Tab-separated table of N, CA and C in Angstrom:
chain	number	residue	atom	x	y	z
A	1	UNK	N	0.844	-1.179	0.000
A	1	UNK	CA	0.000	0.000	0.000
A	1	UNK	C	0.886	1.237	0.000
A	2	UNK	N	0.603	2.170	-1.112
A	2	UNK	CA	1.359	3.413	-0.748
A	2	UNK	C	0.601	4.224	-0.006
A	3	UNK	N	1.634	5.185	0.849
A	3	UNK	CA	1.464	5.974	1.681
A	3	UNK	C	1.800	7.495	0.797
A	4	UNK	N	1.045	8.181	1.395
A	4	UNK	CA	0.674	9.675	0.648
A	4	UNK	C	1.013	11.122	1.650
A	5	UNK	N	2.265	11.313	1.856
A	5	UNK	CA	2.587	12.592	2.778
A	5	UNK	C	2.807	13.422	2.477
A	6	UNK	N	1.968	14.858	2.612
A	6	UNK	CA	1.483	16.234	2.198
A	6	UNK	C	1.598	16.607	4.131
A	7	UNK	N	2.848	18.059	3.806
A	7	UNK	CA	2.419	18.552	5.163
A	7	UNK	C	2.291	20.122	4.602
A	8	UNK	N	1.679	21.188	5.179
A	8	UNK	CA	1.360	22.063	4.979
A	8	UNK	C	1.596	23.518	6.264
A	9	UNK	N	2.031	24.164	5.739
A	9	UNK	CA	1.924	25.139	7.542
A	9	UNK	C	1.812	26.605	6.874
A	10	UNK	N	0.551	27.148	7.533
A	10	UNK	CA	-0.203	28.142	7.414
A	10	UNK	C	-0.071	28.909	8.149
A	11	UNK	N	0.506	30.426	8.351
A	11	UNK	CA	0.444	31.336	9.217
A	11	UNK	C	-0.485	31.848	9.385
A	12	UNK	N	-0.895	32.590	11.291
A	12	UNK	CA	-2.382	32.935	11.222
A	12	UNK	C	-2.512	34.436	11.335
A	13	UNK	N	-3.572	35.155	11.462
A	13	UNK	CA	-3.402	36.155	11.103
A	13	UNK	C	-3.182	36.529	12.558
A	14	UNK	N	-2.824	38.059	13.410
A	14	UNK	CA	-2.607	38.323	14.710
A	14	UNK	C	-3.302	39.525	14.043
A	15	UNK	N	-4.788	39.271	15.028
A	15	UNK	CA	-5.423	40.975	15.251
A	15	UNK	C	-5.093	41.815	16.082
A	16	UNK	N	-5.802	42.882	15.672
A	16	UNK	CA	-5.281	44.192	16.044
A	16	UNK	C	-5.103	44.407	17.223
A	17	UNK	N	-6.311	44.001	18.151
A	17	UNK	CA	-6.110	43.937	19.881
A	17	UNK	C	-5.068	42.637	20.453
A	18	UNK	N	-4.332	41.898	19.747
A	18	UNK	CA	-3.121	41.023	20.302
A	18	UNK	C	-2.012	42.262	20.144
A	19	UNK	N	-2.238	42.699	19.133
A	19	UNK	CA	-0.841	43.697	18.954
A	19	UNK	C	-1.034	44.327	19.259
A	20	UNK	N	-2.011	45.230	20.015
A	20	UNK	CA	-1.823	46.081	20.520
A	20	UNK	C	-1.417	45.757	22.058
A	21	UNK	N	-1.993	44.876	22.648
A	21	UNK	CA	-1.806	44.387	23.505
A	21	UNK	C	0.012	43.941	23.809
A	22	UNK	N	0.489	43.207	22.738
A	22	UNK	CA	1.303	42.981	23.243
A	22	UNK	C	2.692	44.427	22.719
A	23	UNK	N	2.385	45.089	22.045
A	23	UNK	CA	3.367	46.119	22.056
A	23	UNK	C	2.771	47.460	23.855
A	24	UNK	N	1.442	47.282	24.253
A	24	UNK	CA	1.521	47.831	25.432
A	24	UNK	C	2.367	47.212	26.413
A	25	UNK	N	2.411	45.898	26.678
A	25	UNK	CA	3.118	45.343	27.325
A	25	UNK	C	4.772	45.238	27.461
A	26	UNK	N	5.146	45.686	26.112
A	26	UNK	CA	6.474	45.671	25.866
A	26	UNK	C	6.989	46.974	26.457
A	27	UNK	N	6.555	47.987	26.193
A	27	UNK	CA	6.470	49.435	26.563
A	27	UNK	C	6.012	49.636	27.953
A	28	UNK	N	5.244	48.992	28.763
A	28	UNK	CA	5.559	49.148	30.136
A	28	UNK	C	6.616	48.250	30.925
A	29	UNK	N	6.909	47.036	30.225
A	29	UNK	CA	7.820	46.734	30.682
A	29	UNK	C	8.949	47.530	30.728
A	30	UNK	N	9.202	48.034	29.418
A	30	UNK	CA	10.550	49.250	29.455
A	30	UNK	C	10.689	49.986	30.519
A	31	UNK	N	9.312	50.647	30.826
A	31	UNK	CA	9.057	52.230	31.669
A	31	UNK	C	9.239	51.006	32.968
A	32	UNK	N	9.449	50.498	33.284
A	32	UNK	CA	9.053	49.802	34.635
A	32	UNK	C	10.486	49.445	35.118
A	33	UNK	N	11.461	48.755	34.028
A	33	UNK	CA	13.004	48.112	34.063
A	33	UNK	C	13.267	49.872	34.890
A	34	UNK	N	13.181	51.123	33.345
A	34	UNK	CA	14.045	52.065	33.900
A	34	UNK	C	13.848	52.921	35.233
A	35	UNK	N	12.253	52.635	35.581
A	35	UNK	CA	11.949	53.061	36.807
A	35	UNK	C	12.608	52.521	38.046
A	36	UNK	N	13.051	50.659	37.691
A	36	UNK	CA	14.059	50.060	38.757
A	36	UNK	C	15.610	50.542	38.605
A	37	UNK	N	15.767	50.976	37.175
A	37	UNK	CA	17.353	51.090	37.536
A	37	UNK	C	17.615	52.412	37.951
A	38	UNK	N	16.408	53.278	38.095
A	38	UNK	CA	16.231	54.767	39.007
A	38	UNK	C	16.382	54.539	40.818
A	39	UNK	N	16.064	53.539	41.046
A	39	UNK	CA	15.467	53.384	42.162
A	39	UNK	C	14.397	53.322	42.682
A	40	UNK	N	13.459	52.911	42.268
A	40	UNK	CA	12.139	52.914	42.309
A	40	UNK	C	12.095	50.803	42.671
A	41	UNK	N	12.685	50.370	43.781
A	41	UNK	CA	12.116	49.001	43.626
A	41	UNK	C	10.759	48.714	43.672
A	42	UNK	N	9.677	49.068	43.846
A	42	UNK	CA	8.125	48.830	43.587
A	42	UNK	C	7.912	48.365	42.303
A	43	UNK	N	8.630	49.188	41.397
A	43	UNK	CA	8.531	49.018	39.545
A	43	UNK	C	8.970	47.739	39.705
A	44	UNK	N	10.045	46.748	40.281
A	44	UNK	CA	10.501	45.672	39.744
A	44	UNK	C	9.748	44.956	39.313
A	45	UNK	N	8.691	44.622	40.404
A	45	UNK	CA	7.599	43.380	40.362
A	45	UNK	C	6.499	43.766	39.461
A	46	UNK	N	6.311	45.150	39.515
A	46	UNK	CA	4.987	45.605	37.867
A	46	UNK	C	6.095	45.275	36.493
A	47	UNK	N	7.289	45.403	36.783
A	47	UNK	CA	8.174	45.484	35.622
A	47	UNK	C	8.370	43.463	34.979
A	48	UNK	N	8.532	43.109	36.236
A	48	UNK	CA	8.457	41.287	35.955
A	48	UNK	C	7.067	40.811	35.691
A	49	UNK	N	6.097	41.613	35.974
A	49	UNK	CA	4.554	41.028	35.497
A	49	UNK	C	4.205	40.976	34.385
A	50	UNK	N	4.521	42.429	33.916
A	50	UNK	CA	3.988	42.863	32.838
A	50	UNK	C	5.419	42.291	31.757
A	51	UNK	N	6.430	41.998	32.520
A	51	UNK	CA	6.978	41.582	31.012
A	51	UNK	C	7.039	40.077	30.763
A	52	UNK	N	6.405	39.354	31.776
A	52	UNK	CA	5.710	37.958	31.806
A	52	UNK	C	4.236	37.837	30.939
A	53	UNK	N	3.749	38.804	31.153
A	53	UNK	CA	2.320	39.020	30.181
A	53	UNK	C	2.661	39.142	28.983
A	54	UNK	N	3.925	40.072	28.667
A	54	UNK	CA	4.141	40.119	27.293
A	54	UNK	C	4.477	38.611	26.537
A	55	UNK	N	5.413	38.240	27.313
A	55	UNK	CA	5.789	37.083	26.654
A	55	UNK	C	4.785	35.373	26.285
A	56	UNK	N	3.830	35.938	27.069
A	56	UNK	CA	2.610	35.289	27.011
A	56	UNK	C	1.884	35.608	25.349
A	57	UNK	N	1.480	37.341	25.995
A	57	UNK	CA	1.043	37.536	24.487
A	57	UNK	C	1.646	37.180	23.300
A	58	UNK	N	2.903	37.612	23.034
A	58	UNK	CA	3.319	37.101	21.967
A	58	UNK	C	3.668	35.447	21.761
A	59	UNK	N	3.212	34.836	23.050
A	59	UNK	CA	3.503	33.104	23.051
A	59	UNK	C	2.097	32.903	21.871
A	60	UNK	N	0.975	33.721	22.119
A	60	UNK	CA	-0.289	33.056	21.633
A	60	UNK	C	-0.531	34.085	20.935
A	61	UNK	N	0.070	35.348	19.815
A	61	UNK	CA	-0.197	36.233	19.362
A	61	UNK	C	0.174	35.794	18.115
A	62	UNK	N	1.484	35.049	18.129
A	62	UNK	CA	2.526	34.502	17.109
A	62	UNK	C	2.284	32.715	16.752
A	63	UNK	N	0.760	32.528	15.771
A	63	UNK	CA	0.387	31.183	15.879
A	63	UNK	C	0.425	30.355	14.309
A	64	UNK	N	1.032	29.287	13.878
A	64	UNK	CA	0.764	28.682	12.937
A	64	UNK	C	0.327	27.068	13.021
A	65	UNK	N	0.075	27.006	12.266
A	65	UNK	CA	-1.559	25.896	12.144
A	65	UNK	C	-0.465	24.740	10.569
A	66	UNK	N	-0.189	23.682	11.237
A	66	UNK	CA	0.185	22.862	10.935
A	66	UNK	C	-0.606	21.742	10.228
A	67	UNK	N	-0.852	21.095	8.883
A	67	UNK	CA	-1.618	20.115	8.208
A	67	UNK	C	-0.852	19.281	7.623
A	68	UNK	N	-0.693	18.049	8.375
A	68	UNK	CA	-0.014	16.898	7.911
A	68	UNK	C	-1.010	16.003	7.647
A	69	UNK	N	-1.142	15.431	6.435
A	69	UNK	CA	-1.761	14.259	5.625
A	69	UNK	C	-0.817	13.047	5.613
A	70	UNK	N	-1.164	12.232	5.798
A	70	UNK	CA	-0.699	10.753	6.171
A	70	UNK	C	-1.366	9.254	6.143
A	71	UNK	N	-2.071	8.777	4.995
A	71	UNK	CA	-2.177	7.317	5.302
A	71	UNK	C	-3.401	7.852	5.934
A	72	UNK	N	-4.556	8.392	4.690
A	72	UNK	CA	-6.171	8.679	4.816
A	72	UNK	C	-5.927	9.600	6.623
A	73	UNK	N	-5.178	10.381	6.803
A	73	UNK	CA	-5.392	10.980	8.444
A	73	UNK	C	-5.308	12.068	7.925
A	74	UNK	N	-5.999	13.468	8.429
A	74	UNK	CA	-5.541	14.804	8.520
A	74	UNK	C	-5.508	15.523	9.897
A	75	UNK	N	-4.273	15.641	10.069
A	75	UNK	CA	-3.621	16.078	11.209
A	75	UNK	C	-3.523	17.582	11.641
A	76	UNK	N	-4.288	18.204	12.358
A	76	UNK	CA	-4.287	19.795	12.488
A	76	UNK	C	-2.790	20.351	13.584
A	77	UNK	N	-2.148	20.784	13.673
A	77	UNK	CA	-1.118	21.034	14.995
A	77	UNK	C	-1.099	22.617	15.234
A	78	UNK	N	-1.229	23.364	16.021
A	78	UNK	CA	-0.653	24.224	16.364
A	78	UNK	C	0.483	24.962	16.966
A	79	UNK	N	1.301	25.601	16.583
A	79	UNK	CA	2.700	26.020	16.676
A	79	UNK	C	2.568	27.327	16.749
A	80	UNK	N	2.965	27.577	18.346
A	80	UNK	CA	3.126	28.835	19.256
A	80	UNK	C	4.337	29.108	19.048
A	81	UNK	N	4.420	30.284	18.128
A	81	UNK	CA	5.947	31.316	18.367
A	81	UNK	C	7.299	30.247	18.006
A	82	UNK	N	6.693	29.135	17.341
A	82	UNK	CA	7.728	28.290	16.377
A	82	UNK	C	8.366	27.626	17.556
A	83	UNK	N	8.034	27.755	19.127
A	83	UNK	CA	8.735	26.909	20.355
A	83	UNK	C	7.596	25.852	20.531
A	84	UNK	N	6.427	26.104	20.731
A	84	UNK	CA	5.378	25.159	21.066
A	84	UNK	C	4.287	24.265	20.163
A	85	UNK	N	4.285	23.167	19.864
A	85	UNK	CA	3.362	22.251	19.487
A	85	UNK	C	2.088	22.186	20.195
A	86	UNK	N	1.099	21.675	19.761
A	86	UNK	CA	0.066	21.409	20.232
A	86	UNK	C	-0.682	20.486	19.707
A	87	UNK	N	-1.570	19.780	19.758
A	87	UNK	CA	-2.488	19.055	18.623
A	87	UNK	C	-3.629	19.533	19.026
A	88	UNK	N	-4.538	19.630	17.250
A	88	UNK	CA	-5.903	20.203	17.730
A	88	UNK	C	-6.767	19.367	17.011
A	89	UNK	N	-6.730	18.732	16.102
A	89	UNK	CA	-7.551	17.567	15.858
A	89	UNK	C	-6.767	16.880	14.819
A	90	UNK	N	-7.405	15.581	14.516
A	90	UNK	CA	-7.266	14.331	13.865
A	90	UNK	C	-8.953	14.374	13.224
A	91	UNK	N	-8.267	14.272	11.644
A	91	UNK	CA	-9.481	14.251	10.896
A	91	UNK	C	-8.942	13.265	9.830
A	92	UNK	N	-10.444	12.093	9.673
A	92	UNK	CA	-10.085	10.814	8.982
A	92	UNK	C	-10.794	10.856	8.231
A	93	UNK	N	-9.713	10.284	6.493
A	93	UNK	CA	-10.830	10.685	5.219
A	93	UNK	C	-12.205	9.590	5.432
A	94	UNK	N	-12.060	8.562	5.588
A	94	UNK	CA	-13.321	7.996	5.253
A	94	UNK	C	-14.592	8.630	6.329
A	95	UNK	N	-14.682	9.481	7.118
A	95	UNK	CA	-15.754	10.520	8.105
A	95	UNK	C	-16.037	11.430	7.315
A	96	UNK	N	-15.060	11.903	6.876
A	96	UNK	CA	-15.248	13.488	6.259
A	96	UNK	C	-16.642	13.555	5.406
A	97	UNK	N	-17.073	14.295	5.552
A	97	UNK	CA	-18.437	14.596	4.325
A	97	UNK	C	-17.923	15.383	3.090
A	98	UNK	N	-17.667	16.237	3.555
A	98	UNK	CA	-17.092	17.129	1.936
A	98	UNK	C	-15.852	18.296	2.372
A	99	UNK	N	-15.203	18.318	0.941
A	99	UNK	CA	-14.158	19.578	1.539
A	99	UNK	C	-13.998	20.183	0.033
A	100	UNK	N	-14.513	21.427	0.769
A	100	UNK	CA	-14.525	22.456	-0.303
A	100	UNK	C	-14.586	23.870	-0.243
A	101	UNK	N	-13.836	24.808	-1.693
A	101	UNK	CA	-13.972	25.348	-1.427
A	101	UNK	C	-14.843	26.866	-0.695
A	102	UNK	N	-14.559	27.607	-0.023
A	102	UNK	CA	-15.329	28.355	0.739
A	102	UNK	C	-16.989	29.214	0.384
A	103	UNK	N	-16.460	29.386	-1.256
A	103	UNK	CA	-17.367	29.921	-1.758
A	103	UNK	C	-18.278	28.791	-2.675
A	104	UNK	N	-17.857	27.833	-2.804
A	104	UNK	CA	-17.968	26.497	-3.431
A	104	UNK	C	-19.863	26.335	-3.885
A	105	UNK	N	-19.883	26.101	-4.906
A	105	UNK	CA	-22.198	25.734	-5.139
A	105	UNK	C	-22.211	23.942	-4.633
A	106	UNK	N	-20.851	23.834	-4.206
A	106	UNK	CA	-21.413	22.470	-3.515
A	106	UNK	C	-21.811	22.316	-1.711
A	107	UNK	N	-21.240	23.422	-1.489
A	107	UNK	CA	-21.694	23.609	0.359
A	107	UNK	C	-23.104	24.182	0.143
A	108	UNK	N	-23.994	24.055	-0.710
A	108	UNK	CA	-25.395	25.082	-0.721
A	108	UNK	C	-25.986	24.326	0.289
A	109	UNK	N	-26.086	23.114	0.077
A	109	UNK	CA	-26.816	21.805	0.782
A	109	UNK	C	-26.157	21.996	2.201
A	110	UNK	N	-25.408	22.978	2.740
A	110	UNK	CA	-24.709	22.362	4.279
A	110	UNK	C	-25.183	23.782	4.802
A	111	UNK	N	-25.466	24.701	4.068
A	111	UNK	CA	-25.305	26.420	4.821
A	111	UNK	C	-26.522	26.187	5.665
A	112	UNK	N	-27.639	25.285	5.735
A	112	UNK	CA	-28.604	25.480	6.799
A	112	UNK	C	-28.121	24.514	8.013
A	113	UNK	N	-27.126	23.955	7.744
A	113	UNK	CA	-26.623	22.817	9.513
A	113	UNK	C	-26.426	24.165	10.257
A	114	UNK	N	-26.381	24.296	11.321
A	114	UNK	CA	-26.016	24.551	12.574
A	114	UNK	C	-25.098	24.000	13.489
A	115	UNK	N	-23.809	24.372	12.914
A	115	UNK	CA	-22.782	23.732	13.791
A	115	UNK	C	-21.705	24.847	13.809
A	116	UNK	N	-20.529	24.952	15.115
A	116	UNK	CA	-19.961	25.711	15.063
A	116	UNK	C	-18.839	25.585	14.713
A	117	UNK	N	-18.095	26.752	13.506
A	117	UNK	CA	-17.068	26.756	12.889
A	117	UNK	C	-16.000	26.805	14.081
A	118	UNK	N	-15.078	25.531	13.493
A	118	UNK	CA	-13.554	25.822	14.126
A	118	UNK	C	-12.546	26.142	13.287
A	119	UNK	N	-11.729	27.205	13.516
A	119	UNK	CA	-10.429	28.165	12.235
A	119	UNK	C	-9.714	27.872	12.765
A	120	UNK	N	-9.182	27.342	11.686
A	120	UNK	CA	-7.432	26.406	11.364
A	120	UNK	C	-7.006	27.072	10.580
A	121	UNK	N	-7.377	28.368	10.023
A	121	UNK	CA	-6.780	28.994	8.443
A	121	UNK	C	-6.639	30.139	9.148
A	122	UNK	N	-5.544	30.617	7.991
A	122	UNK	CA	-4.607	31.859	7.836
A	122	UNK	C	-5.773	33.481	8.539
A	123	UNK	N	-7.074	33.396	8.392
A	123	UNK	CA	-7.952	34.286	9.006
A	123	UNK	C	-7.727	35.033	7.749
A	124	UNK	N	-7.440	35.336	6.381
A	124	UNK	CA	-7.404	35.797	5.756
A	124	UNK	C	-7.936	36.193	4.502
A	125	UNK	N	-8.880	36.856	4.162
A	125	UNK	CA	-9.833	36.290	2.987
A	125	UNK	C	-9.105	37.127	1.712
A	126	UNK	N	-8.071	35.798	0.862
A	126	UNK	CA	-7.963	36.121	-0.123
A	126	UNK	C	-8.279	36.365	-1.686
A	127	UNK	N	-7.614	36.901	-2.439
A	127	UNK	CA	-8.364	36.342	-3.750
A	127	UNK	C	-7.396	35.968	-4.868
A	128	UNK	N	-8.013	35.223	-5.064
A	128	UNK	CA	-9.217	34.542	-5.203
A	128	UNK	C	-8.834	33.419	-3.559
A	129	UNK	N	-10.114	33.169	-2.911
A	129	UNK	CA	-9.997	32.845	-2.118
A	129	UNK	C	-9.497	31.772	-1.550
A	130	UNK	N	-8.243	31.013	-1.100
A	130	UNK	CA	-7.786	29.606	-0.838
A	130	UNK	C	-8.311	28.781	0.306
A	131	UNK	N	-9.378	29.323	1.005
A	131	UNK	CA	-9.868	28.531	2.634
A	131	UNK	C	-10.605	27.677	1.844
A	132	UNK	N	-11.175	26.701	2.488
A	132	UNK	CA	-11.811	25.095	2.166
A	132	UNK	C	-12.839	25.181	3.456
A	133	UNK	N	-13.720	24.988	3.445
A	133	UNK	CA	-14.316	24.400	4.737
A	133	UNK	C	-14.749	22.549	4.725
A	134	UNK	N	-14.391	22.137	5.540
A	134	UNK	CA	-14.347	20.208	6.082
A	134	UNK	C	-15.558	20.283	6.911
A	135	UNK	N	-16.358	19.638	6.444
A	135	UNK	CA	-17.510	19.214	6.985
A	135	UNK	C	-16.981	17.568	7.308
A	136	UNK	N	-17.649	17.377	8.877
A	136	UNK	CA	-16.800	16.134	9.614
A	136	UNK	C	-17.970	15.422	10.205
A	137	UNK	N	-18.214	14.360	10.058
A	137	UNK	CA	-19.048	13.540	10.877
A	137	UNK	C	-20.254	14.143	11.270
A	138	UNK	N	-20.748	15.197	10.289
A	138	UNK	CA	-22.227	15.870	10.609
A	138	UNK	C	-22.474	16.473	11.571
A	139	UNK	N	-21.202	16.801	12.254
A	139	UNK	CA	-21.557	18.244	13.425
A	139	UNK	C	-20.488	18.980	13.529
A	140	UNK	N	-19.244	19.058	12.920
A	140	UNK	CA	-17.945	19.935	13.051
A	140	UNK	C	-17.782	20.216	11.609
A	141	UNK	N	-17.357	21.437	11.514
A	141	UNK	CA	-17.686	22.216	10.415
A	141	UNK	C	-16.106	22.976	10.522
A	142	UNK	N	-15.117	22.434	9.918
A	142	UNK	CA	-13.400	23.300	9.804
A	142	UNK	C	-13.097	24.011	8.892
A	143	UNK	N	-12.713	25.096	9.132
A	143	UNK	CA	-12.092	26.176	8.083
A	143	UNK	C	-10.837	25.755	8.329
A	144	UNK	N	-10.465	25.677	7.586
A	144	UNK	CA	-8.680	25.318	6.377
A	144	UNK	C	-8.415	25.919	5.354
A	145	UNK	N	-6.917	26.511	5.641
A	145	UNK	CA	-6.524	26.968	4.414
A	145	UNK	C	-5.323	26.223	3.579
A	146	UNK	N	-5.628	24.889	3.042
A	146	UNK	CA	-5.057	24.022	2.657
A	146	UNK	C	-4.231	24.422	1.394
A	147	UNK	N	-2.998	23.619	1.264
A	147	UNK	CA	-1.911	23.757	-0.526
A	147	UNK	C	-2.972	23.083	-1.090
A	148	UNK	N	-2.735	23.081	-2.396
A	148	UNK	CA	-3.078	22.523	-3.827
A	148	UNK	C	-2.204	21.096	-3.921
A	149	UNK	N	-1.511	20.725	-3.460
A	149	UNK	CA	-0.839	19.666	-3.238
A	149	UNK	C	-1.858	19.141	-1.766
A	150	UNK	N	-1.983	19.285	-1.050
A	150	UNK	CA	-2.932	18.888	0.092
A	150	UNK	C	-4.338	18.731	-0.027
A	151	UNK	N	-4.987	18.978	-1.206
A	151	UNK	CA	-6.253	18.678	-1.472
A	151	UNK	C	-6.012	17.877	-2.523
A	152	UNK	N	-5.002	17.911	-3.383
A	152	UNK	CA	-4.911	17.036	-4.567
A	152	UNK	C	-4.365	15.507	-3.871
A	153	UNK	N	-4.024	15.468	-2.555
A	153	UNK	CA	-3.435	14.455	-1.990
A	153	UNK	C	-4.759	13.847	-1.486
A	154	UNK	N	-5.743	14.390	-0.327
A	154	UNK	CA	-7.007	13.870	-0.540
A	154	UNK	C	-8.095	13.426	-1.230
A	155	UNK	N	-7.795	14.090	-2.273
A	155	UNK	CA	-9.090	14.071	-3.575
A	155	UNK	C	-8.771	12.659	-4.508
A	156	UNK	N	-7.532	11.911	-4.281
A	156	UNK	CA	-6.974	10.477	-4.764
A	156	UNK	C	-7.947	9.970	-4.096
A	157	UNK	N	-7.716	10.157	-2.369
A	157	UNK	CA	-8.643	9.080	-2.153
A	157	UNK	C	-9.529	8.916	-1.860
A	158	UNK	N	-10.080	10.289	-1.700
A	158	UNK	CA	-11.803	10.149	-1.700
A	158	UNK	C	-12.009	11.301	-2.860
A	159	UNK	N	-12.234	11.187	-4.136
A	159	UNK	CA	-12.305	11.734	-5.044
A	159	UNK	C	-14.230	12.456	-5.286
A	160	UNK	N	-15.090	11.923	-4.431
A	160	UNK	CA	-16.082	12.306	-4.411
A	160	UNK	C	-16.561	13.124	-3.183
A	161	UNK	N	-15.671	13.100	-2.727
A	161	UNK	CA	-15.836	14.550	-0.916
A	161	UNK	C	-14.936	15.500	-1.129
A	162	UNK	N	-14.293	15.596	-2.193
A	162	UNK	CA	-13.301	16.538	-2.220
A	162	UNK	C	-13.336	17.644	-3.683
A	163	UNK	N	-13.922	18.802	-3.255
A	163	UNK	CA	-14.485	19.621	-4.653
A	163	UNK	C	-13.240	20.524	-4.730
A	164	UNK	N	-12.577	21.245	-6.095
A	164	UNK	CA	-11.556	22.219	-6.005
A	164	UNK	C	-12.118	23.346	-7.222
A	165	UNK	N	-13.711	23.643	-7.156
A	165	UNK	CA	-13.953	24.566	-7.591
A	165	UNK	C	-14.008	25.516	-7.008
């Protein structure tokens, strides 16, 4: 049996209130260091908080979304600031219902489910547009912003759940 490996890694987008957030944080940390090397020890501990918060923010500000295909599996991972892994789901072709694209006349039949979207993609609406949405086992509904090599790797083997109009 051959095996079929497509990995993919998608950067996500960082809105406006992460960055802002985390450039406030960077900037009181500053004002806080030079307030300790004034003499001000009170600043130390606002100065170690807030530059612990920062590094937080930018731990989860700075996120890419990992898609490894493997032997009918699609593998979601998340990667914090290029130090941290995570796994966020395992999606198996023979479950899948359909994967297509976003604007696609084949999701007409799915826009009345009621299920809530989970984003795995770049947050970016391009054009022409590259997100896919994965309809999964009739109640999870995934936005992906998958390669052309990563849908052409699925569409072998389930060639009838997998649309690239």
């Amino acid at each position: 049996m051959s095996e079929i490996y497509v990995e993919c890694l998608v950067k996500s987008q960082t809105g406006i209130w992460g960055k802002f957030a985390q450039m406030l944080l960077v900037m009181l940390t500053v004002v806080f260091g030079l307030l300790t090397l004034m003499g001000f020890w009170p600043a130390f501990f606002a100065g170690l908080l807030t530059g612990v918060g920062a590094y937080f923010t930018w731990l989860h500000t700075n996120i890419e979304y990992e898609y490894l295909y493997l032997d009918r599996e699609l593998t979601v991972d998340k990667v914090m600031a290029k130090t941290k892994r995570k796994r966020q789901a395992v999606f198996e072709v023979d479950r899948m219902e359909i994967l297509a694209p976003i604007k696609s006349y084949h999701l007409d039949s799915y826009k009345n489910r009621t299920t809530k979207v989970t984003d795995y993609s770049s947050k970016i609406e391009e054009q022409p547009d590259s997100r896919y949405f994965l309809y999964y086992e009739g109640n999870k509904k995934v936005l992906l912003n998958p390669s052309p090599e990563l849908v052409k790797a699925i569409k072998t083997v389930a060639p009838r759940k997998v649309f690239t109009d």
